[in-house]
mmCIF file of N, CA and C in Angstrom:
data_model
loop_
_atom_site.group_PDB
_atom_site.id
_atom_site.type_symbol
_atom_site.label_atom_id
_atom_site.label_comp_id
_atom_site.label_asym_id
_atom_site.label_seq_id
_atom_site.Cartn_x
_atom_site.Cartn_y
_atom_site.Cartn_z
ATOM 1 N N CYS A 1472 -15.183 -3.421 -27.797
ATOM 2 C CA CYS A 1472 -14.779 -2.341 -26.858
ATOM 3 C C CYS A 1472 -13.281 -2.376 -26.642
ATOM 4 N N GLU A 1473 -12.797 -1.122 -26.255
ATOM 5 C CA GLU A 1473 -11.341 -0.946 -26.045
ATOM 6 C C GLU A 1473 -11.026 -1.482 -24.626
ATOM 7 N N VAL A 1474 -10.009 -2.246 -24.391
ATOM 8 C CA VAL A 1474 -9.524 -2.713 -23.137
ATOM 9 C C VAL A 1474 -8.068 -2.484 -22.981
ATOM 10 N N ARG A 1475 -7.556 -2.552 -21.671
ATOM 11 C CA ARG A 1475 -6.177 -2.487 -21.333
ATOM 12 C C ARG A 1475 -5.782 -3.606 -20.547
ATOM 13 N N VAL A 1476 -4.523 -4.149 -20.720
ATOM 14 C CA VAL A 1476 -4.105 -5.240 -19.931
ATOM 15 C C VAL A 1476 -3.499 -4.683 -18.571
ATOM 16 N N LEU A 1477 -3.751 -5.272 -17.515
ATOM 17 C CA LEU A 1477 -3.421 -4.854 -16.126
ATOM 18 C C LEU A 1477 -2.094 -5.407 -15.705
ATOM 19 N N ARG A 1478 -1.489 -6.314 -16.384
ATOM 20 C CA ARG A 1478 -0.207 -6.839 -16.051
ATOM 21 C C ARG A 1478 0.503 -7.318 -17.316
ATOM 22 N N ASN A 1479 1.822 -7.490 -17.260
ATOM 23 C CA ASN A 1479 2.519 -7.997 -18.385
ATOM 24 C C ASN A 1479 2.036 -9.352 -18.899
ATOM 25 N N ILE A 1480 1.939 -9.485 -20.158
ATOM 26 C CA ILE A 1480 1.399 -10.731 -20.719
ATOM 27 C C ILE A 1480 2.573 -11.515 -21.402
ATOM 28 N N ARG A 1481 2.763 -12.679 -20.876
ATOM 29 C CA ARG A 1481 3.907 -13.539 -21.412
ATOM 30 C C ARG A 1481 3.383 -14.782 -22.109
ATOM 31 N N ASN A 1482 4.028 -15.291 -22.977
ATOM 32 C CA ASN A 1482 3.617 -16.494 -23.711
ATOM 33 C C ASN A 1482 3.606 -17.633 -22.754
ATOM 34 N N ASP A 1483 2.348 -18.293 -22.604
ATOM 35 C CA ASP A 1483 2.186 -19.386 -21.703
ATOM 36 C C ASP A 1483 2.344 -20.692 -22.459
ATOM 37 N N GLY A 1484 2.821 -20.505 -23.674
ATOM 38 C CA GLY A 1484 3.059 -21.773 -24.512
ATOM 39 C C GLY A 1484 1.945 -21.901 -25.602
ATOM 40 N N THR A 1485 0.991 -21.026 -25.600
ATOM 41 C CA THR A 1485 -0.096 -21.135 -26.550
ATOM 42 C C THR A 1485 0.041 -20.078 -27.694
ATOM 43 N N PHE A 1486 1.065 -19.218 -27.619
ATOM 44 C CA PHE A 1486 1.249 -18.176 -28.607
ATOM 45 C C PHE A 1486 2.308 -18.652 -29.629
ATOM 46 N N ALA A 1487 2.003 -18.983 -30.845
ATOM 47 C CA ALA A 1487 2.969 -19.522 -31.864
ATOM 48 C C ALA A 1487 4.108 -18.474 -32.246
ATOM 49 N N GLY A 1488 5.213 -18.990 -32.476
ATOM 50 C CA GLY A 1488 6.315 -18.176 -32.944
ATOM 51 C C GLY A 1488 7.125 -17.472 -31.940
ATOM 52 N N THR A 1489 6.846 -17.676 -30.702
ATOM 53 C CA THR A 1489 7.638 -17.021 -29.533
ATOM 54 C C THR A 1489 7.861 -18.140 -28.563
ATOM 55 N N SER A 1490 8.944 -17.985 -27.783
ATOM 56 C CA SER A 1490 9.198 -19.048 -26.780
ATOM 57 C C SER A 1490 8.416 -18.868 -25.486
ATOM 58 N N ARG A 1491 8.201 -19.791 -24.763
ATOM 59 C CA ARG A 1491 7.467 -19.810 -23.565
ATOM 60 C C ARG A 1491 8.145 -18.868 -22.536
ATOM 61 N N GLY A 1492 7.251 -18.002 -21.978
ATOM 62 C CA GLY A 1492 7.812 -16.967 -20.977
ATOM 63 C C GLY A 1492 8.185 -15.665 -21.698
ATOM 64 N N GLN A 1493 8.216 -15.585 -22.962
ATOM 65 C CA GLN A 1493 8.614 -14.352 -23.705
ATOM 66 C C GLN A 1493 7.518 -13.287 -23.446
ATOM 67 N N LEU A 1494 7.936 -12.088 -23.182
ATOM 68 C CA LEU A 1494 7.014 -10.987 -23.040
ATOM 69 C C LEU A 1494 6.354 -10.625 -24.341
ATOM 70 N N LEU A 1495 4.946 -10.651 -24.301
ATOM 71 C CA LEU A 1495 4.204 -10.330 -25.497
ATOM 72 C C LEU A 1495 3.688 -8.989 -25.440
ATOM 73 N N LEU A 1496 3.234 -8.544 -24.234
ATOM 74 C CA LEU A 1496 2.716 -7.136 -24.122
ATOM 75 C C LEU A 1496 3.031 -6.576 -22.734
ATOM 76 N N ARG A 1497 3.326 -5.325 -22.632
ATOM 77 C CA ARG A 1497 3.633 -4.636 -21.402
ATOM 78 C C ARG A 1497 2.311 -4.199 -20.733
ATOM 79 N N ARG A 1498 2.285 -4.107 -19.465
ATOM 80 C CA ARG A 1498 1.074 -3.728 -18.741
ATOM 81 C C ARG A 1498 0.765 -2.327 -19.229
ATOM 82 N N GLY A 1499 -0.477 -2.097 -19.460
ATOM 83 C CA GLY A 1499 -0.980 -0.773 -19.872
ATOM 84 C C GLY A 1499 -1.403 -0.769 -21.424
ATOM 85 N N SER A 1500 -0.770 -1.765 -22.166
ATOM 86 C CA SER A 1500 -1.107 -1.820 -23.588
ATOM 87 C C SER A 1500 -2.637 -1.980 -23.904
ATOM 88 N N SER A 1501 -3.148 -1.335 -24.890
ATOM 89 C CA SER A 1501 -4.515 -1.380 -25.131
ATOM 90 C C SER A 1501 -4.911 -2.077 -26.516
ATOM 91 N N GLY A 1502 -6.045 -2.625 -26.497
ATOM 92 C CA GLY A 1502 -6.444 -3.262 -27.823
ATOM 93 C C GLY A 1502 -8.011 -3.387 -27.738
ATOM 94 N N TYR A 1503 -8.534 -4.072 -28.770
ATOM 95 C CA TYR A 1503 -9.966 -4.197 -29.026
ATOM 96 C C TYR A 1503 -10.418 -5.596 -28.844
ATOM 97 N N VAL A 1504 -11.447 -5.909 -28.143
ATOM 98 C CA VAL A 1504 -12.001 -7.234 -28.078
ATOM 99 C C VAL A 1504 -12.603 -7.654 -29.377
ATOM 100 N N LYS A 1505 -12.141 -8.785 -29.907
ATOM 101 C CA LYS A 1505 -12.645 -9.314 -31.196
ATOM 102 C C LYS A 1505 -13.765 -10.393 -30.841
ATOM 103 N N ASP A 1506 -13.478 -11.151 -29.811
ATOM 104 C CA ASP A 1506 -14.286 -12.372 -29.544
ATOM 105 C C ASP A 1506 -14.243 -12.770 -28.127
ATOM 106 N N ILE A 1507 -15.307 -13.472 -27.558
ATOM 107 C CA ILE A 1507 -15.295 -14.013 -26.240
ATOM 108 C C ILE A 1507 -15.505 -15.429 -26.298
ATOM 109 N N GLY A 1508 -14.604 -16.205 -25.552
ATOM 110 C CA GLY A 1508 -14.842 -17.679 -25.565
ATOM 111 C C GLY A 1508 -14.526 -18.209 -24.161
ATOM 112 N N THR A 1509 -14.438 -19.503 -24.023
ATOM 113 C CA THR A 1509 -14.088 -20.135 -22.687
ATOM 114 C C THR A 1509 -12.936 -21.019 -22.874
ATOM 115 N N PHE A 1510 -12.335 -21.315 -21.761
ATOM 116 C CA PHE A 1510 -11.210 -22.245 -21.721
ATOM 117 C C PHE A 1510 -11.474 -23.207 -20.545
ATOM 118 N N LEU A 1511 -11.486 -24.531 -20.816
ATOM 119 C CA LEU A 1511 -11.777 -25.597 -19.750
ATOM 120 C C LEU A 1511 -13.199 -25.319 -19.124
ATOM 121 N N GLN A 1512 -14.063 -24.682 -19.910
ATOM 122 C CA GLN A 1512 -15.456 -24.567 -19.515
ATOM 123 C C GLN A 1512 -15.645 -23.604 -18.312
ATOM 124 N N ASP A 1513 -14.634 -23.059 -17.735
ATOM 125 C CA ASP A 1513 -14.883 -22.269 -16.485
ATOM 126 C C ASP A 1513 -14.114 -20.943 -16.582
ATOM 127 N N GLN A 1514 -13.313 -20.688 -17.576
ATOM 128 C CA GLN A 1514 -12.582 -19.427 -17.666
ATOM 129 C C GLN A 1514 -12.987 -18.689 -18.915
ATOM 130 N N ILE A 1515 -13.361 -17.456 -18.735
ATOM 131 C CA ILE A 1515 -13.718 -16.610 -19.852
ATOM 132 C C ILE A 1515 -12.446 -16.066 -20.518
ATOM 133 N N ILE A 1516 -12.326 -16.209 -21.819
ATOM 134 C CA ILE A 1516 -11.168 -15.767 -22.506
ATOM 135 C C ILE A 1516 -11.569 -14.747 -23.617
ATOM 136 N N TYR A 1517 -10.925 -13.543 -23.570
ATOM 137 C CA TYR A 1517 -11.267 -12.534 -24.500
ATOM 138 C C TYR A 1517 -10.070 -12.455 -25.614
ATOM 139 N N SER A 1518 -10.423 -12.651 -26.865
ATOM 140 C CA SER A 1518 -9.546 -12.518 -27.948
ATOM 141 C C SER A 1518 -9.371 -11.044 -28.162
ATOM 142 N N VAL A 1519 -8.171 -10.413 -27.897
ATOM 143 C CA VAL A 1519 -8.010 -8.933 -27.977
ATOM 144 C C VAL A 1519 -6.945 -8.635 -29.167
ATOM 145 N N HIS A 1520 -7.367 -7.777 -30.042
ATOM 146 C CA HIS A 1520 -6.464 -7.376 -31.100
ATOM 147 C C HIS A 1520 -5.705 -6.078 -30.615
ATOM 148 N N PHE A 1521 -4.432 -6.200 -30.401
ATOM 149 C CA PHE A 1521 -3.544 -5.094 -29.997
ATOM 150 C C PHE A 1521 -3.003 -4.537 -31.249
ATOM 151 N N ILE A 1522 -3.606 -3.431 -31.719
ATOM 152 C CA ILE A 1522 -3.205 -2.789 -32.999
ATOM 153 C C ILE A 1522 -1.817 -2.427 -33.121
ATOM 154 N N ASP A 1523 -1.166 -1.731 -32.034
ATOM 155 C CA ASP A 1523 0.185 -1.263 -32.090
ATOM 156 C C ASP A 1523 1.140 -2.384 -32.451
ATOM 157 N N SER A 1524 0.925 -3.656 -32.018
ATOM 158 C CA SER A 1524 1.857 -4.729 -32.195
ATOM 159 C C SER A 1524 1.187 -5.663 -33.191
ATOM 160 N N ASP A 1525 0.052 -5.409 -33.659
ATOM 161 C CA ASP A 1525 -0.730 -6.297 -34.631
ATOM 162 C C ASP A 1525 -0.747 -7.715 -34.179
ATOM 163 N N GLN A 1526 -1.135 -8.005 -32.893
ATOM 164 C CA GLN A 1526 -1.214 -9.209 -32.313
ATOM 165 C C GLN A 1526 -2.538 -9.494 -31.802
ATOM 166 N N VAL A 1527 -3.163 -10.689 -31.933
ATOM 167 C CA VAL A 1527 -4.388 -11.082 -31.286
ATOM 168 C C VAL A 1527 -4.035 -12.076 -30.195
ATOM 169 N N ILE A 1528 -4.369 -11.704 -28.979
ATOM 170 C CA ILE A 1528 -3.867 -12.467 -27.819
ATOM 171 C C ILE A 1528 -5.172 -12.816 -26.909
ATOM 172 N N GLY A 1529 -5.207 -14.077 -26.506
ATOM 173 C CA GLY A 1529 -6.221 -14.433 -25.535
ATOM 174 C C GLY A 1529 -5.881 -13.940 -24.172
ATOM 175 N N CYS A 1530 -6.846 -13.261 -23.552
ATOM 176 C CA CYS A 1530 -6.640 -12.742 -22.146
ATOM 177 C C CYS A 1530 -7.772 -13.070 -21.262
ATOM 178 N N ARG A 1531 -7.455 -13.474 -20.067
ATOM 179 C CA ARG A 1531 -8.460 -13.716 -19.082
ATOM 180 C C ARG A 1531 -9.175 -12.399 -18.511
ATOM 181 N N GLN A 1532 -10.291 -12.543 -18.055
ATOM 182 C CA GLN A 1532 -11.104 -11.365 -17.570
ATOM 183 C C GLN A 1532 -10.276 -10.556 -16.662
ATOM 184 N N GLU A 1533 -9.685 -11.250 -15.570
ATOM 185 C CA GLU A 1533 -8.953 -10.509 -14.507
ATOM 186 C C GLU A 1533 -7.666 -9.824 -15.029
ATOM 187 N N GLU A 1534 -7.295 -10.058 -16.266
ATOM 188 C CA GLU A 1534 -6.113 -9.347 -16.831
ATOM 189 C C GLU A 1534 -6.512 -8.080 -17.622
ATOM 190 N N LEU A 1535 -7.776 -7.826 -17.570
ATOM 191 C CA LEU A 1535 -8.189 -6.663 -18.427
ATOM 192 C C LEU A 1535 -9.026 -5.638 -17.641
ATOM 193 N N GLN A 1536 -9.072 -4.403 -18.025
ATOM 194 C CA GLN A 1536 -9.914 -3.412 -17.685
ATOM 195 C C GLN A 1536 -10.331 -2.645 -18.925
ATOM 196 N N LEU A 1537 -11.531 -1.861 -18.836
ATOM 197 C CA LEU A 1537 -11.912 -0.980 -19.928
ATOM 198 C C LEU A 1537 -10.819 0.072 -20.066
ATOM 199 N N ALA A 1538 -10.525 0.385 -21.225
ATOM 200 C CA ALA A 1538 -9.504 1.432 -21.536
ATOM 201 C C ALA A 1538 -9.940 2.829 -21.024
ATOM 202 N N SER A 1539 -11.173 3.059 -20.847
ATOM 203 C CA SER A 1539 -11.698 4.348 -20.367
ATOM 204 C C SER A 1539 -11.611 4.411 -18.822
ATOM 205 N N ALA A 1540 -11.225 3.320 -18.110
ATOM 206 C CA ALA A 1540 -11.151 3.279 -16.623
ATOM 207 C C ALA A 1540 -9.815 3.983 -16.243
ATOM 208 N N PRO A 1541 -9.769 4.520 -15.075
ATOM 209 C CA PRO A 1541 -8.651 5.231 -14.612
ATOM 210 C C PRO A 1541 -7.387 4.277 -14.642
ATOM 211 N N TRP A 1542 -6.285 4.864 -14.974
ATOM 212 C CA TRP A 1542 -5.060 4.040 -15.208
ATOM 213 C C TRP A 1542 -3.965 4.646 -14.253
ATOM 214 N N VAL A 1543 -3.261 3.759 -13.599
ATOM 215 C CA VAL A 1543 -2.078 4.220 -12.783
ATOM 216 C C VAL A 1543 -0.847 3.560 -13.411
ATOM 217 N N PRO A 1544 0.027 4.337 -14.000
ATOM 218 C CA PRO A 1544 1.241 3.746 -14.611
ATOM 219 C C PRO A 1544 2.245 3.386 -13.426
ATOM 220 N N SER A 1545 3.147 2.406 -13.700
ATOM 221 C CA SER A 1545 4.157 2.065 -12.696
ATOM 222 C C SER A 1545 5.584 2.156 -13.499
ATOM 223 N N ARG A 1546 6.582 2.402 -12.602
ATOM 224 C CA ARG A 1546 7.873 2.396 -13.187
ATOM 225 C C ARG A 1546 8.560 1.112 -13.496
ATOM 226 N N PHE A 1547 8.143 0.130 -12.681
ATOM 227 C CA PHE A 1547 8.767 -1.206 -12.844
ATOM 228 C C PHE A 1547 7.665 -2.323 -13.061
ATOM 229 N N GLU A 1548 8.068 -3.376 -13.633
ATOM 230 C CA GLU A 1548 7.157 -4.464 -14.006
ATOM 231 C C GLU A 1548 7.643 -5.767 -13.403
ATOM 232 N N SER A 1549 6.811 -6.824 -13.392
ATOM 233 C CA SER A 1549 7.190 -8.117 -12.786
ATOM 234 C C SER A 1549 8.495 -8.654 -13.553
ATOM 235 N N ARG A 1550 9.319 -9.304 -12.752
ATOM 236 C CA ARG A 1550 10.559 -9.875 -13.192
ATOM 237 C C ARG A 1550 11.721 -8.812 -13.455
ATOM 238 N N GLU A 1551 11.386 -7.570 -13.172
ATOM 239 C CA GLU A 1551 12.455 -6.542 -13.378
ATOM 240 C C GLU A 1551 13.316 -6.424 -12.257
ATOM 241 N N PRO A 1552 14.616 -6.274 -12.471
ATOM 242 C CA PRO A 1552 15.557 -5.970 -11.407
ATOM 243 C C PRO A 1552 15.416 -4.544 -10.865
ATOM 244 N N VAL A 1553 15.535 -4.407 -9.666
ATOM 245 C CA VAL A 1553 15.549 -3.105 -8.951
ATOM 246 C C VAL A 1553 16.452 -3.081 -7.814
ATOM 247 N N ALA A 1554 16.723 -1.885 -7.303
ATOM 248 C CA ALA A 1554 17.500 -1.749 -6.050
ATOM 249 C C ALA A 1554 16.846 -0.791 -5.220
ATOM 250 N N THR A 1555 17.273 -0.885 -3.899
ATOM 251 C CA THR A 1555 16.587 0.041 -2.896
ATOM 252 C C THR A 1555 17.223 1.452 -3.077
ATOM 253 N N ALA A 1556 16.432 2.445 -3.104
ATOM 254 C CA ALA A 1556 16.835 3.880 -3.187
ATOM 255 C C ALA A 1556 17.183 4.423 -1.824
ATOM 256 N N ILE A 1557 16.598 3.733 -0.758
ATOM 257 C CA ILE A 1557 16.921 4.129 0.586
ATOM 258 C C ILE A 1557 16.967 2.854 1.423
ATOM 259 N N PRO A 1558 17.456 2.880 2.645
ATOM 260 C CA PRO A 1558 17.442 1.716 3.494
ATOM 261 C C PRO A 1558 16.031 1.379 3.809
ATOM 262 N N LEU A 1559 15.678 0.092 3.982
ATOM 263 C CA LEU A 1559 14.272 -0.407 4.274
ATOM 264 C C LEU A 1559 14.282 -0.897 5.687
ATOM 265 N N GLY A 1560 13.332 -0.467 6.459
ATOM 266 C CA GLY A 1560 13.259 -0.830 7.860
ATOM 267 C C GLY A 1560 12.000 -1.503 8.303
ATOM 268 N N MET A 1561 12.024 -2.129 9.397
ATOM 269 C CA MET A 1561 10.821 -2.725 10.003
ATOM 270 C C MET A 1561 10.995 -2.553 11.481
ATOM 271 N N ASN A 1562 10.020 -2.026 12.201
ATOM 272 C CA ASN A 1562 10.056 -1.867 13.587
ATOM 273 C C ASN A 1562 11.291 -1.009 14.067
ATOM 274 N N GLY A 1563 11.643 -0.082 13.267
ATOM 275 C CA GLY A 1563 12.736 0.838 13.606
ATOM 276 C C GLY A 1563 14.122 0.270 13.329
ATOM 277 N N GLU A 1564 14.245 -0.960 12.692
ATOM 278 C CA GLU A 1564 15.537 -1.579 12.463
ATOM 279 C C GLU A 1564 15.649 -1.737 10.952
ATOM 280 N N VAL A 1565 16.872 -1.375 10.473
ATOM 281 C CA VAL A 1565 17.144 -1.497 8.942
ATOM 282 C C VAL A 1565 17.371 -2.956 8.696
ATOM 283 N N ILE A 1566 16.482 -3.507 7.722
ATOM 284 C CA ILE A 1566 16.591 -4.877 7.280
ATOM 285 C C ILE A 1566 17.249 -5.016 5.931
ATOM 286 N N ILE A 1567 17.117 -3.992 5.115
ATOM 287 C CA ILE A 1567 17.709 -4.041 3.777
ATOM 288 C C ILE A 1567 18.327 -2.753 3.610
ATOM 289 N N ASP A 1568 19.666 -2.746 3.331
ATOM 290 C CA ASP A 1568 20.433 -1.521 3.074
ATOM 291 C C ASP A 1568 20.167 -0.790 1.847
ATOM 292 N N GLN A 1569 20.524 0.354 1.691
ATOM 293 C CA GLN A 1569 20.373 1.058 0.388
ATOM 294 C C GLN A 1569 21.262 0.463 -0.663
ATOM 295 N N GLY A 1570 20.750 0.405 -1.959
ATOM 296 C CA GLY A 1570 21.503 -0.229 -3.029
ATOM 297 C C GLY A 1570 21.453 -1.692 -3.144
ATOM 298 N N VAL A 1571 20.697 -2.318 -2.264
ATOM 299 C CA VAL A 1571 20.589 -3.802 -2.357
ATOM 300 C C VAL A 1571 19.723 -4.100 -3.522
ATOM 301 N N GLU A 1572 20.076 -5.046 -4.431
ATOM 302 C CA GLU A 1572 19.313 -5.515 -5.556
ATOM 303 C C GLU A 1572 18.259 -6.602 -5.182
ATOM 304 N N GLY A 1573 17.151 -6.434 -5.980
ATOM 305 C CA GLY A 1573 16.009 -7.366 -5.786
ATOM 306 C C GLY A 1573 15.391 -7.520 -7.130
ATOM 307 N N GLU A 1574 14.297 -8.400 -7.197
ATOM 308 C CA GLU A 1574 13.499 -8.609 -8.306
ATOM 309 C C GLU A 1574 12.047 -8.379 -8.010
ATOM 310 N N VAL A 1575 11.403 -7.614 -8.820
ATOM 311 C CA VAL A 1575 9.915 -7.400 -8.689
ATOM 312 C C VAL A 1575 9.282 -8.657 -9.009
ATOM 313 N N LEU A 1576 8.367 -9.084 -7.985
ATOM 314 C CA LEU A 1576 7.531 -10.278 -8.206
ATOM 315 C C LEU A 1576 6.169 -9.737 -8.683
ATOM 316 N N LYS A 1577 5.568 -8.709 -8.124
ATOM 317 C CA LYS A 1577 4.233 -8.297 -8.506
ATOM 318 C C LYS A 1577 4.117 -6.763 -8.323
ATOM 319 N N VAL A 1578 3.340 -6.179 -9.160
ATOM 320 C CA VAL A 1578 2.982 -4.751 -9.081
ATOM 321 C C VAL A 1578 1.683 -4.652 -8.417
ATOM 322 N N LEU A 1579 1.596 -3.813 -7.366
ATOM 323 C CA LEU A 1579 0.376 -3.646 -6.495
ATOM 324 C C LEU A 1579 -0.127 -2.235 -6.688
ATOM 325 N N LEU A 1580 -1.374 -2.122 -6.833
ATOM 326 C CA LEU A 1580 -2.046 -0.797 -7.019
ATOM 327 C C LEU A 1580 -3.107 -0.689 -5.912
ATOM 328 N N ASP A 1581 -3.068 0.385 -5.117
ATOM 329 C CA ASP A 1581 -4.071 0.614 -4.193
ATOM 330 C C ASP A 1581 -4.381 2.174 -4.143
ATOM 331 N N GLU A 1582 -5.557 2.456 -4.601
ATOM 332 C CA GLU A 1582 -6.027 3.892 -4.506
ATOM 333 C C GLU A 1582 -5.045 4.820 -5.145
ATOM 334 N N GLY A 1583 -4.504 4.477 -6.320
ATOM 335 C CA GLY A 1583 -3.539 5.391 -7.067
ATOM 336 C C GLY A 1583 -2.098 5.311 -6.595
ATOM 337 N N GLU A 1584 -1.852 4.553 -5.548
ATOM 338 C CA GLU A 1584 -0.451 4.380 -5.137
ATOM 339 C C GLU A 1584 0.077 3.076 -5.642
ATOM 340 N N VAL A 1585 1.367 3.084 -6.096
ATOM 341 C CA VAL A 1585 2.008 1.884 -6.567
ATOM 342 C C VAL A 1585 3.028 1.384 -5.524
ATOM 343 N N SER A 1586 3.025 0.118 -5.359
ATOM 344 C CA SER A 1586 4.058 -0.623 -4.546
ATOM 345 C C SER A 1586 4.274 -1.961 -5.179
ATOM 346 N N TYR A 1587 5.215 -2.595 -4.700
ATOM 347 C CA TYR A 1587 5.654 -3.874 -5.340
ATOM 348 C C TYR A 1587 6.058 -4.899 -4.328
ATOM 349 N N HIS A 1588 5.846 -6.154 -4.567
ATOM 350 C CA HIS A 1588 6.344 -7.325 -3.885
ATOM 351 C C HIS A 1588 7.791 -7.510 -4.538
ATOM 352 N N VAL A 1589 8.798 -7.347 -3.742
ATOM 353 C CA VAL A 1589 10.154 -7.472 -4.226
ATOM 354 C C VAL A 1589 10.887 -8.640 -3.463
ATOM 355 N N ASN A 1590 11.575 -9.488 -4.193
ATOM 356 C CA ASN A 1590 12.317 -10.538 -3.570
ATOM 357 C C ASN A 1590 13.784 -9.990 -3.454
ATOM 358 N N PHE A 1591 14.226 -9.931 -2.208
ATOM 359 C CA PHE A 1591 15.625 -9.554 -1.870
ATOM 360 C C PHE A 1591 16.299 -10.841 -1.420
ATOM 361 N N THR A 1592 16.830 -11.679 -2.255
ATOM 362 C CA THR A 1592 17.472 -12.961 -1.938
ATOM 363 C C THR A 1592 16.738 -13.737 -0.901
ATOM 364 N N GLY A 1593 15.485 -14.129 -1.367
ATOM 365 C CA GLY A 1593 14.706 -14.964 -0.516
ATOM 366 C C GLY A 1593 13.744 -14.230 0.446
ATOM 367 N N ARG A 1594 13.877 -12.959 0.720
ATOM 368 C CA ARG A 1594 13.016 -12.262 1.617
ATOM 369 C C ARG A 1594 12.163 -11.349 0.731
ATOM 370 N N VAL A 1595 10.909 -11.581 0.802
ATOM 371 C CA VAL A 1595 9.917 -10.919 0.060
ATOM 372 C C VAL A 1595 9.308 -9.782 0.779
ATOM 373 N N LEU A 1596 9.371 -8.531 0.368
ATOM 374 C CA LEU A 1596 8.812 -7.297 1.091
ATOM 375 C C LEU A 1596 7.881 -6.550 0.131
ATOM 376 N N GLN A 1597 6.982 -5.882 0.697
ATOM 377 C CA GLN A 1597 6.145 -4.914 0.004
ATOM 378 C C GLN A 1597 6.859 -3.583 0.128
ATOM 379 N N VAL A 1598 7.188 -2.971 -1.035
ATOM 380 C CA VAL A 1598 8.036 -1.792 -1.086
ATOM 381 C C VAL A 1598 7.352 -0.817 -1.850
ATOM 382 N N PRO A 1599 7.096 0.495 -1.359
ATOM 383 C CA PRO A 1599 6.621 1.628 -2.175
ATOM 384 C C PRO A 1599 7.547 1.909 -3.269
ATOM 385 N N GLU A 1600 6.879 2.406 -4.425
ATOM 386 C CA GLU A 1600 7.675 2.834 -5.669
ATOM 387 C C GLU A 1600 8.752 3.786 -5.306
ATOM 388 N N SER A 1601 8.432 4.773 -4.438
ATOM 389 C CA SER A 1601 9.516 5.837 -4.190
ATOM 390 C C SER A 1601 10.754 5.309 -3.446
ATOM 391 N N ALA A 1602 10.756 4.099 -2.918
ATOM 392 C CA ALA A 1602 11.832 3.489 -2.328
ATOM 393 C C ALA A 1602 12.730 2.606 -3.125
ATOM 394 N N LEU A 1603 12.332 2.595 -4.480
ATOM 395 C CA LEU A 1603 13.083 1.740 -5.412
ATOM 396 C C LEU A 1603 13.729 2.576 -6.599
ATOM 397 N N GLN A 1604 14.747 2.037 -7.181
ATOM 398 C CA GLN A 1604 15.369 2.670 -8.278
ATOM 399 C C GLN A 1604 15.749 1.558 -9.328
ATOM 400 N N ALA A 1605 15.854 1.939 -10.581
ATOM 401 C CA ALA A 1605 16.329 1.033 -11.531
ATOM 402 C C ALA A 1605 17.786 0.625 -11.381
ATOM 403 N N ILE A 1606 18.184 -0.521 -11.684
ATOM 404 C CA ILE A 1606 19.559 -1.001 -11.426
ATOM 405 C C ILE A 1606 20.577 -0.045 -12.140
ATOM 406 N N GLU A 1607 20.285 0.472 -13.269
ATOM 407 C CA GLU A 1607 21.230 1.352 -13.924
ATOM 408 C C GLU A 1607 21.376 2.751 -13.181
ATOM 409 N N GLU A 1608 20.364 3.038 -12.281
ATOM 410 C CA GLU A 1608 20.457 4.257 -11.523
ATOM 411 C C GLU A 1608 21.369 4.133 -10.281
ATOM 412 N N VAL A 1609 21.810 2.866 -9.898
ATOM 413 C CA VAL A 1609 22.579 2.677 -8.703
ATOM 414 C C VAL A 1609 23.910 3.228 -8.952
ATOM 415 N N PRO A 1610 24.408 4.116 -7.965
ATOM 416 C CA PRO A 1610 25.772 4.674 -8.138
ATOM 417 C C PRO A 1610 26.897 3.693 -8.022
#
């Protein structure tokens, strides 16, 4: 069956020919399940053939969804640098000024809305996609 990865897949040290931590697949890539196995007797692992990159990668069940399921794209991915497009506030007080740079820690999807956990120099906030911009967009 055809499946899609729900988050970026990086080499955890088990994918030969690439360095640990290297990006193997972007969130949203689709492929076909070739085989199902287990790891440490308690984790189901799917061997998925990603035709576009001609790679077979082991994916955990929670990293996959059916390709036919609704998909919500996101502008940014984990580990990507971003900047605030507007000042961010809490309880009526600005806590992060416009243009401050941060790093995406996690992509969050809730009923078709995309937001992110973003680390702004040690302070992690949940930020809607509309309040962020790519670093190259910062004036």
